[in-house]
Backbone as CSV, one residue per row, in Angstrom:
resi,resn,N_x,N_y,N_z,CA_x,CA_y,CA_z,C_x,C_y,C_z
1,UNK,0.853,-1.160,0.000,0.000,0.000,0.000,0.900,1.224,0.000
2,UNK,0.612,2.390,-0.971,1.528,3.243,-1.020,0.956,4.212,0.184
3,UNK,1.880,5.396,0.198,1.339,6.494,0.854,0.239,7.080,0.384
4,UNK,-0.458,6.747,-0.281,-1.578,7.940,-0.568,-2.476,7.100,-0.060
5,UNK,-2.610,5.645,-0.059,-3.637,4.911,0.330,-3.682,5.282,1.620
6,UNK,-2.681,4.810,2.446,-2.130,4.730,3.725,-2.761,6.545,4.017
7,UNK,-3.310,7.565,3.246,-3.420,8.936,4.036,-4.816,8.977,3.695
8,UNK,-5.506,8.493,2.632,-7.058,8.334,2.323,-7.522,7.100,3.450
9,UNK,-6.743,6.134,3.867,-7.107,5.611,5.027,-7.617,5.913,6.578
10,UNK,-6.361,7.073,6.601,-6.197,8.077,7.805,-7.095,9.133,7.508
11,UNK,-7.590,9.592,6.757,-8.816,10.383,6.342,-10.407,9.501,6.595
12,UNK,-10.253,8.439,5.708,-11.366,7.959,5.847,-11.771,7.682,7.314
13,UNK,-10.492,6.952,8.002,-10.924,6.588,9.465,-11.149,7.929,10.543
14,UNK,-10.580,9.278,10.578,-10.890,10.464,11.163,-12.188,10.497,10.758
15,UNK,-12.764,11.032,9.494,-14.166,10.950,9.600,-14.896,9.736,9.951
16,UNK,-14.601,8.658,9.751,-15.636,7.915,10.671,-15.807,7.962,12.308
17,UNK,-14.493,8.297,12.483,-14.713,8.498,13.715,-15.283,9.823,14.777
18,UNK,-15.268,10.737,13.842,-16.028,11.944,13.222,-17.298,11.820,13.533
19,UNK,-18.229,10.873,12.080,-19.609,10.758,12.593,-19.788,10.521,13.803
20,UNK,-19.428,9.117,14.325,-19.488,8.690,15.392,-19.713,9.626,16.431
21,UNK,-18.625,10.450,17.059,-18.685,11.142,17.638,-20.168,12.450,17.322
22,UNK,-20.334,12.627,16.368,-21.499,13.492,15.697,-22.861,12.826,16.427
23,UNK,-22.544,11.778,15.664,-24.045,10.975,15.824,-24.619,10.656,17.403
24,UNK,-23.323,10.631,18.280,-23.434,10.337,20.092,-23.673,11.613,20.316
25,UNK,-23.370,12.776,20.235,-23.888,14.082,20.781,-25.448,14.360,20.198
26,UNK,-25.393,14.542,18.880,-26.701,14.676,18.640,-28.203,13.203,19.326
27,UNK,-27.803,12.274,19.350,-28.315,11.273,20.339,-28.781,11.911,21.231
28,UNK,-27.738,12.725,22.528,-27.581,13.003,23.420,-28.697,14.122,23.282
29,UNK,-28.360,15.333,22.275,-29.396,16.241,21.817,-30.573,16.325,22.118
30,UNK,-30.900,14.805,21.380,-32.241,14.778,20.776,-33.101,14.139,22.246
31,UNK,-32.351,13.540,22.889,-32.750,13.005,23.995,-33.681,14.259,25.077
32,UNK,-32.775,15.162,24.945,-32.686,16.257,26.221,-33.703,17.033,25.384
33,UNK,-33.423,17.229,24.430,-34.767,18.119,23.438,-36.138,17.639,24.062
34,UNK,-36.086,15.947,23.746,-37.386,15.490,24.216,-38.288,15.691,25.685
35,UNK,-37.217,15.382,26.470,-37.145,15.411,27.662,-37.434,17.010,28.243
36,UNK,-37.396,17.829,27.928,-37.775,19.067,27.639,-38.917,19.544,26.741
37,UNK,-38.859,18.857,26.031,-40.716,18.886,25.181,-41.762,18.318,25.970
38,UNK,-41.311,17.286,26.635,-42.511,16.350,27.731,-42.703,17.087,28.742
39,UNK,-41.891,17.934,29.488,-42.361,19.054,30.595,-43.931,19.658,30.075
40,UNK,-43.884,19.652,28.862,-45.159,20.716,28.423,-46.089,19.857,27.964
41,UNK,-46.395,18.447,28.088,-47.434,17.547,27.798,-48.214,17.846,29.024
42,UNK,-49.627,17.476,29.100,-50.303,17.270,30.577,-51.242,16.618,30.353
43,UNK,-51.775,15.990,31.712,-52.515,15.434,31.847,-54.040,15.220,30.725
44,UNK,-54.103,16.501,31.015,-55.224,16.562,30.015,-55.404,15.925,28.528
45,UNK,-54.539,16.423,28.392,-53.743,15.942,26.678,-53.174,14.590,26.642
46,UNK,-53.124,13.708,27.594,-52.841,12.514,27.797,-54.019,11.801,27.692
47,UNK,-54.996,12.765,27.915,-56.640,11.860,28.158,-57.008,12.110,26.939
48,UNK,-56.850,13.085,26.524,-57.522,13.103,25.444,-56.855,12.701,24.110
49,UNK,-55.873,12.043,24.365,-55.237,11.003,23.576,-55.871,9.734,23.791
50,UNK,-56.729,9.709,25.142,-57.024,8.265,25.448,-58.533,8.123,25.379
51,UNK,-59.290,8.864,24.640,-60.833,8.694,24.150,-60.944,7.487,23.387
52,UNK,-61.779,7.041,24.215,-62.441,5.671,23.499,-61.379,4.417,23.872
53,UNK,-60.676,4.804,25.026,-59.853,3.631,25.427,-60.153,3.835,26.836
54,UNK,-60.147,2.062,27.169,-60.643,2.078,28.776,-59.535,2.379,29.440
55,UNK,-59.894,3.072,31.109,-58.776,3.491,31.737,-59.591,3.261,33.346
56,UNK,-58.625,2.817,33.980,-58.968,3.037,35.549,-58.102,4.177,36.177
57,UNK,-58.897,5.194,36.799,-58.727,6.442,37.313,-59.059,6.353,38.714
58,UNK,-57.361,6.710,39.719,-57.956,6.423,40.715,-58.164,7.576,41.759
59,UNK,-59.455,8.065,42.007,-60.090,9.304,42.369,-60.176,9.466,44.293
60,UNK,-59.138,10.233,44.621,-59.109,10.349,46.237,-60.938,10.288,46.487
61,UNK,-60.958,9.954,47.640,-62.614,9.707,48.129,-63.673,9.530,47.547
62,UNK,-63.190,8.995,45.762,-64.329,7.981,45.281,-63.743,6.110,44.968
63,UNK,-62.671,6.348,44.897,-62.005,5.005,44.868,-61.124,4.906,42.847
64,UNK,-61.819,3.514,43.116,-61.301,3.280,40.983,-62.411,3.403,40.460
65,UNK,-62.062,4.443,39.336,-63.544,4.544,38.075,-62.586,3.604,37.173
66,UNK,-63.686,2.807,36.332,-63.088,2.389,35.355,-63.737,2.477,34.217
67,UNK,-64.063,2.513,33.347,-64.538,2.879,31.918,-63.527,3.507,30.640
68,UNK,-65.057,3.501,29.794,-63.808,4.258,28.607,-64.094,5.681,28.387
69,UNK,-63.163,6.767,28.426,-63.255,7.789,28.234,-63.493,8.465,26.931
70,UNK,-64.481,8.791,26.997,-66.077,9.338,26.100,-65.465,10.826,25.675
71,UNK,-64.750,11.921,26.600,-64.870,13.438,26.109,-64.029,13.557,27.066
72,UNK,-62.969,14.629,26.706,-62.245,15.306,27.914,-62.395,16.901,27.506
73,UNK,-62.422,17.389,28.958,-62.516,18.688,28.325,-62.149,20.027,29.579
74,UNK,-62.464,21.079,29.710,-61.433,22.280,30.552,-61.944,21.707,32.003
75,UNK,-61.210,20.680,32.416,-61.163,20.468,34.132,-61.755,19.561,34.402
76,UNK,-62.344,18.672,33.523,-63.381,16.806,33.447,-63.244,16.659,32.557
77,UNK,-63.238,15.459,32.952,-63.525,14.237,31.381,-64.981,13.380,32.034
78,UNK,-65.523,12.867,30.482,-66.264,11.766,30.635,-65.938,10.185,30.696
79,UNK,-66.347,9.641,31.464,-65.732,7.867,31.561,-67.476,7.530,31.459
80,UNK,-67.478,6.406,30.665,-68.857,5.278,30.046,-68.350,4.137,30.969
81,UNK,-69.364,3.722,31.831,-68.772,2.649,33.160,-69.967,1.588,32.885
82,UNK,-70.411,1.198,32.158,-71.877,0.412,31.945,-72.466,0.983,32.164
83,UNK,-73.631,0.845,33.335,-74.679,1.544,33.242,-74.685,2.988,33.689
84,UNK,-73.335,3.308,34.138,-73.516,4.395,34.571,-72.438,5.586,33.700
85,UNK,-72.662,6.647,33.811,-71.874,7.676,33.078,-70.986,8.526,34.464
86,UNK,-69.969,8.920,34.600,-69.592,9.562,35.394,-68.695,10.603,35.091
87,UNK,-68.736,12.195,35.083,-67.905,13.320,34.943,-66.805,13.127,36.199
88,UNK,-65.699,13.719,35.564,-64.718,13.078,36.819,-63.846,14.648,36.505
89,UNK,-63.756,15.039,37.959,-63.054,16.335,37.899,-61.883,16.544,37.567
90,UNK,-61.145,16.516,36.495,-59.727,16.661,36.302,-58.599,16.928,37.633
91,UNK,-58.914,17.656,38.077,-57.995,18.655,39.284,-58.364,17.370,40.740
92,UNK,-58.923,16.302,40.607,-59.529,15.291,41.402,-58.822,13.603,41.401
93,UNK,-58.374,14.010,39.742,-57.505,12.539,39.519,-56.614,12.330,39.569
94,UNK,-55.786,11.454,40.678,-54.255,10.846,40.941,-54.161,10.094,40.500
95,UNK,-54.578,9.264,39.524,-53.852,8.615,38.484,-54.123,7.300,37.456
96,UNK,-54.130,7.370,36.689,-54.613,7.160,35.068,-53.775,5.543,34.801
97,UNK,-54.437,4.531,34.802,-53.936,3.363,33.957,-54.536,2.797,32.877
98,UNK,-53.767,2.488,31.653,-54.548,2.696,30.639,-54.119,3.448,29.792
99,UNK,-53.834,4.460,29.789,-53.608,5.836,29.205,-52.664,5.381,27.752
100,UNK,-52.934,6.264,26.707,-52.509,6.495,25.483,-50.918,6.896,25.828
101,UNK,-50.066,6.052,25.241,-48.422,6.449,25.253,-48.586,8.067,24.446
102,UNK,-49.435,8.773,23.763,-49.469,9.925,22.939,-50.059,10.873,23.984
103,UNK,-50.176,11.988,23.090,-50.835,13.278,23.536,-51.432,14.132,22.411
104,UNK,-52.329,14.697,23.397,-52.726,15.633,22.248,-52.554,17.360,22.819
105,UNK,-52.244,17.958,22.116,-51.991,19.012,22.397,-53.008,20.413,22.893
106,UNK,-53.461,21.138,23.637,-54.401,21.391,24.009,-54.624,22.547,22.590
107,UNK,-54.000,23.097,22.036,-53.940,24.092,20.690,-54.961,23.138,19.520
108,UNK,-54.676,21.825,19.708,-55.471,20.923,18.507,-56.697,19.984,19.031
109,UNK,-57.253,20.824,20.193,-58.696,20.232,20.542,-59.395,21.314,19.735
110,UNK,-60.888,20.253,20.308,-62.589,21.012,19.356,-62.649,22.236,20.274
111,UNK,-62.868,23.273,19.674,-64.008,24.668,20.503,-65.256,24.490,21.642
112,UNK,-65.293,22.985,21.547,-66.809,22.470,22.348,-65.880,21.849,23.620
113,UNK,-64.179,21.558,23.234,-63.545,21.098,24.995,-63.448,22.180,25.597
114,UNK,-63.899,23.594,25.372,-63.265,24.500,26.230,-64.283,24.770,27.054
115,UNK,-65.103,23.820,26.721,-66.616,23.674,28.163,-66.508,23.285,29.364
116,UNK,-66.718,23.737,30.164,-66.445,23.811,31.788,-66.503,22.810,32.274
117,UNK,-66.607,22.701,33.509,-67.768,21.727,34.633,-69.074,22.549,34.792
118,UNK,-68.961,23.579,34.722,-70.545,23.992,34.828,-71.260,23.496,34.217
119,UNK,-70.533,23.183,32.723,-71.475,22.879,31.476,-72.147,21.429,31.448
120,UNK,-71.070,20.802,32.549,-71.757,19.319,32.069,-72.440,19.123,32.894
121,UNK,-72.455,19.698,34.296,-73.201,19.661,35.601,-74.622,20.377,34.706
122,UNK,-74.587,21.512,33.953,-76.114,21.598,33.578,-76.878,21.102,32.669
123,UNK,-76.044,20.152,32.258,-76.331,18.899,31.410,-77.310,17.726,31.883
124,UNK,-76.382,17.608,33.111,-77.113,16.446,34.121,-78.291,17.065,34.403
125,UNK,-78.177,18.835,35.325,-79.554,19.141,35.745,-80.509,19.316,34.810
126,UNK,-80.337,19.506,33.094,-81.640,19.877,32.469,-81.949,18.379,32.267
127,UNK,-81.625,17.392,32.555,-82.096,15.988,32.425,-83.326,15.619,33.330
128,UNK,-82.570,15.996,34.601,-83.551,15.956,35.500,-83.554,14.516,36.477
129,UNK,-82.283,14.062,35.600,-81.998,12.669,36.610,-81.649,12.595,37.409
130,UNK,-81.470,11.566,38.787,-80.666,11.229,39.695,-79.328,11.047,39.276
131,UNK,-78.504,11.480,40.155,-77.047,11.335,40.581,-76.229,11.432,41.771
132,UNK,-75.296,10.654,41.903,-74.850,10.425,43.153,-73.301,11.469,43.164
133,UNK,-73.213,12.795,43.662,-72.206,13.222,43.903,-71.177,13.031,44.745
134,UNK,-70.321,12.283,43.844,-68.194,12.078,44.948,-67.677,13.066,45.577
135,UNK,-67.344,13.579,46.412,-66.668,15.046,47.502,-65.349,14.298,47.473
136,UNK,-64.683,15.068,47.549,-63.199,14.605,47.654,-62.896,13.994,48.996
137,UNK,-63.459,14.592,50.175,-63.359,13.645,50.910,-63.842,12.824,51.908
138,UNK,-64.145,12.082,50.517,-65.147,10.970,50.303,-67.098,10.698,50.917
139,UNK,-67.168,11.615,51.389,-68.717,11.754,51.322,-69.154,11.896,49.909
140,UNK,-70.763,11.368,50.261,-71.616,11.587,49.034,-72.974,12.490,49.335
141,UNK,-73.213,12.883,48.331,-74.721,13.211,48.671,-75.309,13.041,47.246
142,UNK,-76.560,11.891,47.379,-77.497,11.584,46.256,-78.702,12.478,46.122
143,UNK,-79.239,12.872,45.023,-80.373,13.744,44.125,-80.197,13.509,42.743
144,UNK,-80.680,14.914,43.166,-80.697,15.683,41.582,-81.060,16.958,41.274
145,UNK,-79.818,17.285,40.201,-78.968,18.643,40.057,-80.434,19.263,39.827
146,UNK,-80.319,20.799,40.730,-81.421,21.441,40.120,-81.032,22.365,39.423
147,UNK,-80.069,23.216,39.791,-79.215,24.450,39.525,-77.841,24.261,39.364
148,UNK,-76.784,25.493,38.602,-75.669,25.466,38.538,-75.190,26.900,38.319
149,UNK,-74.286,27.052,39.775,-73.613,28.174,39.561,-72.486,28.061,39.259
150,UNK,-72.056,29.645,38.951,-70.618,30.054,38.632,-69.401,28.677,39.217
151,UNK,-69.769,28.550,40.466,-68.429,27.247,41.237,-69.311,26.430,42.020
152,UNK,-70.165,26.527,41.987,-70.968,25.555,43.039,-72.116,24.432,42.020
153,UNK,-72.892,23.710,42.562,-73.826,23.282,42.399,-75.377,22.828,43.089
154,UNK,-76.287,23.295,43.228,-77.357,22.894,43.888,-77.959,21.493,43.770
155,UNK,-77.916,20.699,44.917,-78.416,19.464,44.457,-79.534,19.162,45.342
156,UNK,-80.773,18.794,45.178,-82.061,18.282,45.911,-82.001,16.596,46.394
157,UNK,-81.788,16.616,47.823,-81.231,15.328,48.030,-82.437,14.943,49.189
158,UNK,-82.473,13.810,48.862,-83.516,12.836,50.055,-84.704,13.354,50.213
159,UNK,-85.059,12.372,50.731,-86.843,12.665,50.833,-87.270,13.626,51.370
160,UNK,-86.698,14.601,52.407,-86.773,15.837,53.213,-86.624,16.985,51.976
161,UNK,-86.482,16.457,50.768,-85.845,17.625,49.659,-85.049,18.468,50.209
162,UNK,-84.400,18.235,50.510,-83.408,19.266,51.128,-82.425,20.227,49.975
163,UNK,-82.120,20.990,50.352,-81.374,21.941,49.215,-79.812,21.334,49.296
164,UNK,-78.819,21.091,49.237,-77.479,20.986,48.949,-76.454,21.623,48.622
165,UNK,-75.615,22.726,48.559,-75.238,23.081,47.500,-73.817,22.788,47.664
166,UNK,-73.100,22.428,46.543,-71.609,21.207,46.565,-70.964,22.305,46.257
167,UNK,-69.929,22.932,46.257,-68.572,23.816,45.858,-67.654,22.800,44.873
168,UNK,-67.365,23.312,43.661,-66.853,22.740,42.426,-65.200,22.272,43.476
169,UNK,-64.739,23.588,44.267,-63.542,22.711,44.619,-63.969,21.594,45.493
170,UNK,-64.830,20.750,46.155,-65.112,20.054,46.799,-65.688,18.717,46.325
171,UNK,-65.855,18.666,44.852,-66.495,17.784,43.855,-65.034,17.315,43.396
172,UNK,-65.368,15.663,43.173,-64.474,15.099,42.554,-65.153,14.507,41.735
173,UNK,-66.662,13.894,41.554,-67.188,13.599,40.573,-68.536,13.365,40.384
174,UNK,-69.605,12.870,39.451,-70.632,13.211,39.578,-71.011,11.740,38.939
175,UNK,-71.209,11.213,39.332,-71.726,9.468,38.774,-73.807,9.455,38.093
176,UNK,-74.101,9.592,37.388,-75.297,8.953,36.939,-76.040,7.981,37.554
177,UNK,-76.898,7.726,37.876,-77.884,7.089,38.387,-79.009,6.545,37.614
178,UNK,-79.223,6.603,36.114,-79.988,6.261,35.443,-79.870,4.822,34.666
């Protein structure tokens, strides 16, 4: 092998060892990029990656919901549990099995997720059905929704009709009864 081989050798092998080195930093890069993009995923966007896939959610002072999640949207999602339907307060759930390895980004939801809890609580009340309200900790009180304010909810419970009224921070979820 003459010298010129012998220096296109020593060339060729610097750049390979070149990439190499290229390709382990940018690795490294792309890693920390990610890892820094996932700070800004949330919860929310995890659920709503996970519509129409069953999940057990396990809710301080209501226990495990399990169903498949129907709608997520600004501070609840919906879970389909058989016979029953249950709104589950976002700000209420410690933790999600099940869940979609994806996300969705809250910029690329519908105009109709930026609906409250008020909205679905007056959902239930123009129904007019029974429901059994979850408190975070862990009391219930069974009726049915008559009213819905700004943060609260009015609920008509037991045979005394008694008035109720639940504070949204005090709701962890609202289970169906029909």
């Amino acid at each position: 092998m003459g010298w010129e081989d012998e220096l296109f050798a020593l060339f060729d092998d610097l750049e390979d060892r070149a990439s190499a080195l290229y390709a382990a930093e940018r690795d490294l890069e792309v890693a920390d990029r990610s890892r820094a993009e996932y700070q800004q995923v949330t919860l929310a966007g995890r659920l709503m990656a996970s519509v129409g896939r069953s999940v057990t959610l396990g809710v301080p002072g209501v226990g495990a919901v399990s169903g498949v999640v129907e709608r997520v949207a600004d501070g609840w999602l919906l879970v389909a549990a058989g016979d029953h339907d249950w709104v589950v307060v976002l700000g209420a759930v410690a933790t999600v099995d099940g869940a979609s390895d994806r996300s969705v980004p809250e910029v690329a939801w519908s105009p109709l997720t930026r609906l409250g809890l008020a909205s679905a609580l007056r959902r239930i009340a123009d129904a007019g059905e029974p429901c059994l309200l979850h408190l975070r900790d862990g009391s219930r009180h069974d009726g049915v929704l008559r009213r819905v304010g700004a943060d609260f909810c009015e609920l008509v419970a037991g045979e005394g009709r008694r008035t109720v009224l639940v504070a949204f921070s005090a709701l962890a979820a609202a289970q169906s009864r029909a």
